[in-house]
Coordinates of C-alpha atoms in Angstrom, one line a residue:
Chain A
M1208 CA 175.6 72.8 75.3
S1209 CA 174.9 70.0 72.3
I1210 CA 172.0 68.1 71.0
Y1211 CA 172.1 65.0 69.2
L1212 CA 170.2 64.9 65.8
P1213 CA 169.1 61.4 65.2
I1214 CA 169.1 61.4 61.3
A1215 CA 172.5 63.3 61.3
E1216 CA 173.3 60.8 63.7
L1217 CA 175.8 63.4 65.6
S1218 CA 176.0 66.0 68.2
V1219 CA 175.9 69.6 67.2
N1220 CA 176.2 72.8 69.6
I1221 CA 172.3 74.0 69.5
L1222 CA 173.8 77.8 70.1
I1223 CA 175.6 77.7 66.5
I1224 CA 172.7 75.8 65.0
L1225 CA 170.3 78.4 66.4
G1226 CA 172.7 81.4 65.6
M1227 CA 172.8 80.6 61.7
G1228 CA 168.7 79.6 61.8
A1229 CA 168.3 83.4 63.2
A1230 CA 171.1 85.0 60.8
V1231 CA 170.0 83.2 57.2
G1232 CA 166.0 83.8 58.5
F1233 CA 166.9 88.1 59.2
L1234 CA 168.8 87.9 55.8
S1235 CA 165.7 86.1 54.2
G1236 CA 163.6 88.8 56.2
M1237 CA 165.8 91.4 54.5
F1238 CA 165.9 90.5 50.7
G1239 CA 162.4 88.2 50.6
V1240 CA 163.8 85.5 49.8
G1241 CA 163.4 81.5 51.3
G1242 CA 167.1 81.6 52.7
G1243 CA 167.0 77.5 51.3
F1244 CA 170.5 78.6 49.3
L1245 CA 172.2 79.7 52.4
I1246 CA 171.1 77.5 55.0
T1247 CA 171.9 74.0 53.1
P1248 CA 175.6 75.4 52.6
L1249 CA 175.9 76.2 56.1
L1250 CA 174.8 73.3 57.4
I1251 CA 177.4 71.7 54.8
F1252 CA 180.3 73.8 55.8
Y1253 CA 179.3 73.0 59.5
N1254 CA 179.8 69.2 59.0
I1255 CA 176.1 68.1 58.6
P1256 CA 176.2 65.5 55.9
P1257 CA 175.4 67.0 52.6
V1258 CA 172.5 64.7 52.4
V1259 CA 171.1 65.4 55.5
A1260 CA 171.3 69.2 54.4
V1261 CA 169.7 69.2 51.5
A1262 CA 166.5 67.3 52.6
T1263 CA 166.9 69.6 56.4
G1264 CA 166.9 72.5 54.0
A1265 CA 163.8 71.9 51.9
N1266 CA 162.2 71.4 55.2
Q1267 CA 163.1 74.9 56.8
V1268 CA 162.3 76.6 53.5
V1269 CA 158.4 75.2 53.7
A1270 CA 158.5 77.2 57.2
S1271 CA 160.0 80.1 56.1
S1272 CA 157.8 80.7 52.8
I1273 CA 154.3 79.4 54.4
S1274 CA 153.4 82.6 55.8
G1275 CA 154.7 85.1 52.7
A1276 CA 152.6 82.8 50.6
I1277 CA 149.4 83.3 53.7
T1278 CA 150.3 87.3 53.2
H1279 CA 150.3 87.5 49.8
F1280 CA 147.2 85.0 49.1
R1281 CA 145.4 87.2 51.4
R1282 CA 146.1 90.6 49.9
G1283 CA 145.1 88.2 46.9
T1284 CA 148.5 88.7 44.7
I1285 CA 148.5 85.5 44.0
D1286 CA 147.8 83.9 40.4
I1287 CA 146.6 80.5 41.8
K1288 CA 146.1 79.3 38.0
L1289 CA 149.6 80.4 36.8
G1290 CA 150.6 78.7 40.4
T1291 CA 149.3 75.5 39.8
V1292 CA 150.4 75.0 36.1
L1293 CA 154.1 76.1 37.7
L1294 CA 153.5 73.0 40.3
C1295 CA 152.7 70.8 38.1
G1296 CA 155.8 71.2 36.4
G1297 CA 157.1 71.6 39.9
L1298 CA 155.9 68.0 41.4
V1299 CA 157.6 66.4 38.3
G1300 CA 161.0 67.6 38.7
A1301 CA 161.0 67.3 42.0
T1302 CA 160.3 63.5 41.5
L1303 CA 162.6 63.1 39.1
G1304 CA 165.4 65.3 41.2
V1305 CA 164.6 62.9 44.4
W1306 CA 165.5 59.9 42.2
L1307 CA 168.7 61.8 40.6
F1308 CA 169.5 62.6 44.2
S1309 CA 169.5 59.0 45.5
I1310 CA 171.4 57.6 42.5
L1311 CA 174.3 59.7 43.1
R1312 CA 174.4 59.4 46.4
R1313 CA 174.9 56.0 45.8
M1314 CA 177.9 56.6 43.2
G1315 CA 179.7 59.2 46.0
Q1316 CA 179.4 62.1 43.9
L1317 CA 176.2 63.7 45.9
D1318 CA 178.0 66.0 47.8
L1319 CA 180.3 67.2 44.7
V1320 CA 177.3 67.7 42.6
I1321 CA 175.4 69.5 45.0
S1322 CA 178.8 72.2 45.3
L1323 CA 178.8 72.1 41.7
L1324 CA 175.2 73.0 41.3
Y1325 CA 175.7 75.6 44.4
V1326 CA 179.3 77.5 42.6
V1327 CA 177.6 77.2 39.1
L1328 CA 174.2 78.7 40.1
L1329 CA 175.2 81.4 43.1
G1330 CA 178.1 82.4 40.6
S1331 CA 175.7 83.4 38.2
V1332 CA 172.9 84.2 39.7
G1333 CA 174.9 86.7 41.8
G1334 CA 177.1 87.9 39.0
L1335 CA 173.9 88.7 37.3
M1336 CA 172.4 90.3 40.2
L1337 CA 175.1 92.8 41.1
W1338 CA 175.8 94.0 37.2
E1339 CA 172.3 94.9 37.4
S1340 CA 171.9 96.5 40.5
I1341 CA 174.5 98.6 40.1
G1342 CA 173.5 99.4 36.5
A1343 CA 170.4 100.9 38.4
M1344 CA 172.0 102.5 41.2
R1345 CA 174.0 104.3 38.2
K1346 CA 170.9 105.4 36.6
T1347 CA 169.6 106.5 40.1
A1348 CA 173.0 108.4 40.6
K1349 CA 172.4 110.3 37.4
N1350 CA 168.4 110.7 38.0
K1351 CA 167.1 108.6 34.5
P1352 CA 164.1 106.9 35.7
T1353 CA 164.9 103.3 35.8
Q1354 CA 162.8 100.5 34.0
L1355 CA 162.9 97.0 34.5
R1356 CA 160.6 96.3 31.5
R1357 CA 158.9 97.7 28.9
P1358 CA 155.3 96.5 28.5
G1359 CA 154.0 95.0 25.5
Q1360 CA 157.9 94.3 24.7
H1361 CA 157.6 89.9 23.3
N1362 CA 160.1 87.6 23.1
W1363 CA 160.0 84.1 21.4
I1364 CA 158.6 82.3 25.0
H1365 CA 155.3 84.4 23.8
G1366 CA 155.4 82.5 20.2
L1367 CA 154.7 79.5 21.6
P1368 CA 151.7 76.5 21.5
L1369 CA 149.1 76.0 23.8
K1370 CA 148.2 79.1 24.8
M1371 CA 146.3 79.8 28.1
R1372 CA 144.6 83.1 29.4
F1373 CA 146.0 84.2 33.1
K1374 CA 143.4 86.3 34.4
K1375 CA 145.1 87.6 37.7
S1376 CA 148.1 88.1 35.7
K1377 CA 146.5 89.3 33.0
I1378 CA 148.6 87.8 30.2
Y1379 CA 148.4 85.1 27.5
L1380 CA 151.5 82.8 27.2
S1381 CA 152.0 79.1 26.3
V1382 CA 152.1 76.9 29.2
I1383 CA 155.3 75.4 28.1
P1384 CA 157.8 77.4 29.2
V1385 CA 155.5 77.8 32.8
A1386 CA 155.6 74.2 33.3
T1387 CA 159.5 74.1 32.4
L1388 CA 160.4 76.4 34.6
G1389 CA 158.4 74.7 37.6
F1390 CA 160.1 71.6 36.3
C1391 CA 163.6 73.2 36.6
I1392 CA 163.1 74.5 40.2
G1393 CA 161.6 71.4 41.0
I1394 CA 164.7 69.4 40.3
L1395 CA 166.7 72.3 42.2
T1396 CA 164.8 72.1 45.0
S1397 CA 164.9 68.3 45.4
V1398 CA 169.2 68.1 44.6
M1399 CA 169.7 71.4 46.6
G1400 CA 167.1 71.9 49.3
V1401 CA 166.4 75.7 47.9
G1402 CA 163.2 77.3 47.0
G1403 CA 164.4 78.4 44.2
G1404 CA 162.8 81.8 44.7
F1405 CA 166.0 83.6 43.4
I1406 CA 165.8 82.2 39.9
M1407 CA 162.0 82.5 39.3
V1408 CA 161.6 85.9 40.4
P1409 CA 164.0 87.3 37.6
A1410 CA 162.8 84.3 34.8
M1411 CA 158.8 85.0 35.5
I1412 CA 159.8 88.9 35.1
Y1413 CA 162.6 88.5 32.6
L1414 CA 161.6 85.7 30.8
L1415 CA 158.1 85.5 31.0
R1416 CA 157.1 88.8 31.3
I1417 CA 154.4 87.8 33.9
P1418 CA 153.6 91.7 36.2
T1419 CA 156.0 92.2 38.8
S1420 CA 152.8 92.5 41.6
V1421 CA 151.8 88.7 41.1
V1422 CA 155.0 87.3 40.8
V1423 CA 156.2 87.4 44.7
G1424 CA 153.6 85.5 45.6
T1425 CA 152.8 83.1 42.9
S1426 CA 156.8 82.1 43.2
L1427 CA 155.8 81.5 46.8
F1428 CA 152.8 79.6 46.3
Q1429 CA 154.6 77.0 44.5
I1430 CA 157.8 76.8 46.4
V1431 CA 155.8 76.0 49.5
F1432 CA 154.7 73.0 47.9
V1433 CA 157.3 72.2 45.9
S1434 CA 159.3 72.2 48.9
A1435 CA 156.7 70.1 51.4
Y1436 CA 156.6 67.7 48.1
T1437 CA 160.2 67.2 48.3
V1438 CA 160.5 67.2 52.3
I1439 CA 158.3 63.8 51.9
V1440 CA 159.5 62.2 49.1
Q1441 CA 162.6 62.5 50.6
A1442 CA 162.3 61.4 54.2
S1443 CA 160.4 57.7 52.2
T1444 CA 163.3 57.0 49.9
N1445 CA 166.2 58.5 51.4
Y1446 CA 165.0 59.1 55.3
T1447 CA 167.7 62.2 55.3
V1448 CA 165.0 64.6 56.8
D1449 CA 166.4 65.4 60.2
I1450 CA 163.1 66.9 62.4
V1451 CA 165.1 68.0 65.3
L1452 CA 167.6 70.3 63.2
A1453 CA 164.9 71.1 60.9
F1454 CA 163.2 72.7 64.0
V1455 CA 165.7 74.0 65.7
L1456 CA 166.7 76.0 62.2
M1457 CA 162.9 77.2 61.4
I1458 CA 162.3 78.3 65.1
A1459 CA 164.8 80.6 65.1
G1460 CA 164.4 81.5 61.5
V1461 CA 161.2 83.0 61.5
I1462 CA 161.8 85.0 64.4
G1463 CA 165.1 86.0 63.0
A1464 CA 163.1 87.2 59.7
Q1465 CA 160.9 89.2 61.5
Y1466 CA 163.7 91.5 61.9
G1467 CA 165.4 91.3 59.1
V1468 CA 162.1 92.7 57.7
R1469 CA 162.5 96.0 59.3
V1470 CA 165.8 96.4 58.4
G1471 CA 164.9 95.6 54.6
Q1472 CA 162.4 98.0 54.6
R1473 CA 164.7 100.8 55.5
L1474 CA 167.3 100.3 52.5
R1475 CA 166.4 101.0 48.7
G1476 CA 165.8 98.2 45.7
E1477 CA 169.1 98.3 44.3
Q1478 CA 170.8 98.8 47.2
L1479 CA 169.3 95.8 48.8
R1480 CA 169.9 93.9 45.8
A1481 CA 173.5 94.7 45.1
L1482 CA 173.9 93.1 49.1
L1483 CA 172.2 90.3 48.1
A1484 CA 174.1 89.8 45.3
L1485 CA 177.7 90.2 47.3
L1486 CA 176.0 87.7 49.7
V1487 CA 175.5 84.9 46.7
L1488 CA 178.7 85.3 45.3
A1489 CA 179.9 84.9 48.8
V1490 CA 178.5 81.8 49.8
G1491 CA 179.4 80.7 46.0
I1492 CA 183.1 81.6 46.6
R1493 CA 183.1 79.6 49.5
L1494 CA 182.0 76.5 48.1
S1495 CA 184.4 76.7 45.3
I1496 CA 187.4 77.5 47.4
E1497 CA 186.6 73.8 49.0
L1498 CA 186.7 72.6 45.9
I1499 CA 189.8 73.8 44.1
I1500 CA 191.8 73.2 47.8
P1501 CA 193.0 69.9 48.4
P1502 CA 191.3 67.9 50.5
K1503 CA 192.7 67.4 54.3
D1504 CA 192.9 63.7 53.4
I1505 CA 192.7 62.9 49.7
Y1506 CA 190.7 59.4 50.6
S1507 CA 187.0 59.3 52.3
V1508 CA 185.6 56.6 54.1
V1509 CA 181.7 56.1 53.9
S1510 CA 179.3 53.7 55.5
G1511 CA 177.3 50.7 53.6
G1512 CA 178.1 50.5 49.3
D1513 CA 177.9 46.9 48.3
G1514 CA 180.9 47.0 46.1
S1515 CA 179.1 47.7 42.7
R1516 CA 180.6 51.4 42.5
Chain B
M842 CA 178.6 61.5 85.0
I843 CA 178.5 57.8 82.8
R844 CA 181.3 57.3 84.4
L845 CA 180.7 58.3 87.8
A846 CA 177.4 56.0 87.3
L847 CA 179.0 53.4 85.9
L848 CA 181.5 53.2 89.4
A849 CA 178.3 53.7 91.3
L850 CA 177.0 50.6 89.4
L851 CA 180.2 48.8 89.7
A852 CA 180.4 49.1 94.1
F853 CA 176.4 48.0 94.7
G854 CA 176.8 45.1 91.8
G855 CA 180.7 44.4 91.0
A856 CA 181.0 42.7 88.2
A857 CA 177.5 42.0 87.3
Q858 CA 178.0 40.3 84.2
A859 CA 181.1 38.4 84.5
G860 CA 181.1 34.9 83.2
A861 CA 179.2 35.2 80.4
Q862 CA 180.2 33.2 76.7
P863 CA 183.4 30.5 77.8
Q864 CA 185.0 30.4 74.9
P865 CA 187.4 27.0 74.1
Q866 CA 190.9 27.7 76.0
N867 CA 194.5 26.9 74.7
G868 CA 195.3 23.6 76.7
D869 CA 198.8 24.4 77.4
F870 CA 197.4 27.2 79.6
T871 CA 195.2 27.2 83.3
E872 CA 194.4 30.5 83.1
K873 CA 191.7 31.1 83.0
L874 CA 189.6 35.4 82.1
E875 CA 186.5 36.3 83.8
I876 CA 185.2 39.7 82.7
G877 CA 182.0 42.0 83.0
T878 CA 181.1 45.5 82.3
S879 CA 179.4 47.7 84.7
T880 CA 176.5 48.2 82.0
D881 CA 175.3 45.9 79.0
E882 CA 173.7 49.4 77.2
I883 CA 175.2 52.7 76.2
A884 CA 172.1 55.1 75.8
I885 CA 172.5 57.5 73.3
T886 CA 170.2 60.6 75.3
S887 CA 170.0 64.4 73.3
D888 CA 173.1 65.5 75.3
F889 CA 175.0 62.6 74.2
R890 CA 178.8 63.2 73.9
G891 CA 181.1 60.0 74.4
A892 CA 180.7 58.2 77.4
D893 CA 183.0 56.0 79.2
L894 CA 183.0 52.8 79.6
T895 CA 184.9 50.9 82.6
I896 CA 185.8 46.9 81.8
F897 CA 186.8 44.7 84.9
G898 CA 188.7 41.5 85.0
A899 CA 190.0 38.7 86.8
I900 CA 192.7 36.1 85.9
D901 CA 192.1 32.7 87.9
G902 CA 194.9 30.4 88.2
S903 CA 197.5 32.5 87.1
D904 CA 201.2 31.6 88.2
S905 CA 202.1 34.4 91.2
N906 CA 205.6 34.7 90.3
L907 CA 204.9 35.3 86.7
L908 CA 202.3 38.3 87.7
A909 CA 204.7 39.3 89.9
Q910 CA 207.3 40.1 87.0
G911 CA 204.7 41.6 85.3
K912 CA 204.6 39.0 82.7
Y913 CA 200.4 38.8 82.5
N914 CA 199.4 41.6 79.6
V915 CA 195.4 42.0 78.7
V916 CA 194.1 43.9 75.6
V917 CA 190.6 44.6 75.6
T918 CA 188.7 45.8 72.7
L919 CA 185.7 46.9 72.0
E920 CA 184.4 46.4 68.7
G921 CA 181.3 48.1 67.0
P922 CA 178.8 46.9 64.0
K923 CA 179.7 45.7 61.3
D924 CA 178.6 47.0 57.6
N925 CA 180.3 47.5 54.5
A926 CA 182.6 50.6 54.0
T927 CA 184.1 52.7 50.8
V928 CA 186.9 54.0 50.5
R929 CA 187.2 56.4 47.5
K930 CA 189.7 58.4 46.3
N931 CA 190.1 62.2 45.2
E932 CA 191.8 63.0 42.4
R933 CA 192.4 66.5 40.7
V934 CA 190.2 66.6 37.5
F935 CA 190.2 70.0 35.6
G936 CA 191.2 71.6 38.4
I937 CA 188.7 70.6 41.1
W938 CA 188.6 67.6 43.2
V939 CA 186.7 64.7 42.1
K940 CA 186.1 61.4 43.9
T941 CA 187.5 58.7 41.4
L942 CA 188.5 55.5 42.4
S943 CA 187.0 53.0 45.0
M944 CA 186.9 50.5 46.8
T945 CA 184.4 48.3 49.4
F946 CA 185.5 46.4 52.3
E947 CA 183.2 44.0 53.8
L948 CA 181.5 43.7 56.8
V949 CA 184.2 45.9 58.6
P950 CA 183.9 47.2 62.5
E951 CA 182.2 50.8 62.3
S952 CA 184.0 51.9 65.6
Y953 CA 186.9 50.1 67.2
S954 CA 188.7 51.2 70.6
L955 CA 191.8 49.0 72.2
A956 CA 193.3 49.5 75.6
S957 CA 196.0 47.7 76.5
T958 CA 198.4 46.9 79.3
R959 CA 201.3 47.8 77.4
D960 CA 201.6 49.0 73.4
I961 CA 200.5 46.0 72.0
G962 CA 203.5 45.8 69.2
T963 CA 205.6 44.6 72.9
I964 CA 203.3 42.5 74.9
A965 CA 203.6 39.6 72.4
P966 CA 205.4 38.8 68.5
P967 CA 203.4 40.6 65.5
R968 CA 203.1 37.3 63.7
V969 CA 201.1 36.0 67.6
I970 CA 199.1 39.8 67.3
A971 CA 198.5 39.4 63.8
N972 CA 196.8 35.6 64.7
T973 CA 194.7 37.0 67.1
G974 CA 193.4 39.5 64.9
I975 CA 194.1 42.5 67.8
G976 CA 194.2 46.0 66.6
V977 CA 193.1 48.2 64.0
D978 CA 196.4 47.3 62.0
H979 CA 195.5 43.5 62.0
L980 CA 191.4 44.0 61.1
R981 CA 189.9 42.0 58.1
L982 CA 189.6 44.5 55.0
E983 CA 188.3 42.1 52.5
P984 CA 187.8 44.2 49.0
L985 CA 184.4 43.3 47.5
G986 CA 183.7 43.3 43.7
L987 CA 185.8 43.9 41.4
I988 CA 189.1 45.3 42.1
G989 CA 191.3 44.6 39.1
D990 CA 194.9 43.6 39.7
G991 CA 194.8 44.5 43.4
G992 CA 197.9 46.7 43.0
N993 CA 196.2 49.5 45.1
L994 CA 195.3 47.0 47.9
V995 CA 197.6 48.2 50.1
E996 CA 196.9 51.7 49.6
F997 CA 193.5 51.3 50.5
R998 CA 193.4 49.3 53.1
N999 CA 195.8 52.1 54.8
A1000 CA 194.1 55.0 54.0
F1001 CA 190.9 52.9 55.1
R1002 CA 193.0 52.7 58.7
R1003 CA 194.1 56.4 58.4
V1004 CA 190.8 57.9 57.6
R1005 CA 188.9 55.8 60.4
E1006 CA 191.6 56.6 63.1
D1007 CA 191.8 60.6 62.7
S1008 CA 187.7 60.4 62.6
G1009 CA 188.2 59.2 66.4
V1010 CA 185.8 55.8 65.6
Y1011 CA 189.1 54.1 65.7
Q1012 CA 191.4 54.8 68.6
R1013 CA 194.1 52.8 71.1
D1014 CA 195.1 53.4 74.1
P1015 CA 198.6 51.6 75.3
G1016 CA 197.9 52.2 79.0
G1017 CA 194.1 51.6 79.3
V1018 CA 194.5 48.7 80.9
Q1019 CA 195.6 48.5 84.2
F1020 CA 196.0 46.0 87.5
I1021 CA 194.2 47.1 90.6
S1022 CA 195.5 44.2 92.0
S1023 CA 197.5 41.2 91.3
S1024 CA 194.9 39.1 89.6
L1025 CA 192.3 42.2 88.8
F1026 CA 192.3 44.6 86.3
K1027 CA 190.3 47.3 85.1
A1028 CA 189.8 48.8 81.5
S1029 CA 189.0 52.0 80.5
L1030 CA 187.3 52.9 77.1
R1031 CA 186.4 55.9 75.4
L1032 CA 182.9 55.8 73.6
P1033 CA 183.6 58.7 71.2
A1034 CA 180.3 61.2 70.1
N1035 CA 179.5 59.8 67.0
V1036 CA 179.6 55.6 68.1
P1037 CA 177.6 53.8 66.2
N1038 CA 174.0 52.4 67.2
G1039 CA 173.9 48.4 67.4
V1040 CA 175.9 45.7 68.9
H1041 CA 179.4 46.3 70.1
F1042 CA 181.4 43.6 71.3
V1043 CA 184.2 43.9 74.0
H1044 CA 187.0 41.3 73.6
A1045 CA 189.7 40.7 76.7
Y1046 CA 192.4 39.1 75.8
L1047 CA 195.1 37.2 78.0
F1048 CA 199.2 37.0 77.0
R1049 CA 201.5 35.6 79.3
D1050 CA 205.0 36.3 78.2
G1051 CA 204.5 37.0 74.5
M1052 CA 202.0 34.2 74.3
F1053 CA 198.3 34.0 73.5
V1054 CA 196.3 32.6 76.2
V1055 CA 192.8 33.1 76.3
A1056 CA 189.8 35.2 74.8
K1057 CA 186.4 36.6 76.5
A1058 CA 183.6 38.7 74.9
L1059 CA 180.6 40.2 75.8
P1060 CA 177.7 42.1 74.2
L1061 CA 177.2 45.8 74.8
R1062 CA 174.3 47.2 73.3
V1063 CA 174.7 50.9 71.9
V1064 CA 170.9 52.4 71.4
K1065 CA 169.4 55.7 71.2
T1066 CA 166.8 56.3 74.0
G1067 CA 164.1 58.7 74.2
L1068 CA 162.8 60.8 71.6
E1069 CA 165.8 60.2 70.1
Q1070 CA 165.0 56.6 69.3
A1071 CA 161.2 57.4 68.8
I1072 CA 162.4 59.8 65.8
T1073 CA 164.9 57.6 64.1
R1074 CA 162.2 54.5 64.2
A1075 CA 159.5 56.9 62.8
A1076 CA 161.7 57.9 60.1
H1077 CA 162.4 54.5 58.7
D1078 CA 158.9 52.4 59.5
Q1079 CA 156.5 55.4 58.9
P1080 CA 158.1 57.2 56.5
I1081 CA 155.9 58.8 54.7
I1082 CA 153.9 59.8 58.0
Y1083 CA 157.3 61.4 59.4
G1084 CA 157.4 63.4 56.0
L1085 CA 153.7 64.9 56.4
F1086 CA 154.7 65.5 60.4
A1087 CA 157.8 67.5 59.2
V1088 CA 155.4 69.4 57.0
A1089 CA 153.2 70.2 59.2
L1090 CA 155.6 71.4 61.8
A1091 CA 157.1 73.9 59.5
I1092 CA 153.8 75.2 58.4
M1093 CA 152.7 75.7 62.2
T1094 CA 156.0 77.4 63.2
G1095 CA 156.0 79.5 60.1
W1096 CA 152.2 80.5 59.9
G1097 CA 152.3 81.0 63.8
A1098 CA 155.2 83.3 63.6
S1099 CA 153.0 85.4 61.7
V1100 CA 150.2 85.5 63.9
V1101 CA 152.7 86.1 66.9
F1102 CA 154.3 89.2 65.3
R1103 CA 151.8 90.3 63.6
K1104 CA 151.5 94.6 64.4
D1105 CA 147.8 94.8 63.9

């Protein structure tokens, strides 16, 4: 059963797209991640043009993050003030990212940059997570108490100026590192089609020392707005958001996520993190193989272009 | 399905479009070529997986002796809309494959299908074929912009043809044109699933004993229809509203799921 994607301009098997959406939804529900970092590479492996995969991936992220964001909002576990500072950085980053995206696309280097960024990011984040979770599992095995952070410990980030009081998080922190973090995540959202939660959450916990209770909700708050903004900007500058593809993915994704959450609740935190780390590494390795092995044809042809290179 | 529909159309309307656009004819020949397609529009629907196009034609004023000897040959091509095309070469840089050199060719067809009564190499001498510009090998590939000394022009032209043929948008079918009576012929062309939208041209060329006689052309529109067309148009004409709608759809889906699946 095939379906024609009007923006990607190709026919795909709808069952494969549904399966992809459901599988990524299941994993994102299980691990509590947005799943953008899985959906975009999967779409690229399935020959969807990377430009469409990235912009459409951002749209899928909106759908998969919104219900989590609403839940956290109801529970009051979002620091709106902190989220807004993150968001301001994020919007600037996303704007710059879409601009970079257009330039790289015109130069014909977009596919390479997307793959490289994924390899570097997935490799390092996956590696760090695996290291940390194995360490935690060892400690639990030896019956030592696990301690993610020691309260009261400060690093250089807390010496920066422009401090602001975030009541909900009960911290007094400079806006510079917060907005910078948002800015970086904004670039990643627009260039890679990811929400960026898998980077933002550890960065908020370990670097900014924001209490874990508000971290997930606040990061979801930022992700929803930045990815929604990215979708609109991508749609109006690059015309690469495929609404048919996005809709099929998000329908399957939100259903898959419901079942993923149930499985995730039965696994222990560090086991979950180790599994996620392995998954992240596997996607990164798959992408890096693509970069290293000789392509089927060393030439490629794209339509358009004005000869200016 | 589409083929059936085309045949049905043919049964009723015959070569409905025949006789459009007369083209200059060589003075030495008396033959005339008439062609018709059973449809002048191919619709891309949501389940589009390519289509078959049948082209019918008649040779008027033919020499029956030459016909009987099989000296008449017909080549039918379907040329897609034209756009610039950039060929890029991958090279290994620090262990990874990077696109380094590129060359842009000016206004080449996005798709090209060819059907003929025989392999075009045996229809006429290479010089004659080259003059008519028939076949992927004779497409005009003019580089745009600076190309240096042009030393790699041949390399890039060959690469362009090969990539387009491998992806199925350039194809040839020697034997795709059949005579169904002494002067009537039928050509079948396959439109791939990734056929580009826009105005395509059907060209028919008649050869007599290795000499080019006459050519005819007909337009064929390939259009997205219904929802597909509405979406494409919205995405390009109202991009901000389209983007907002995409976001609204995502919010509804995500929020809807959390309502539907809520346990309490």
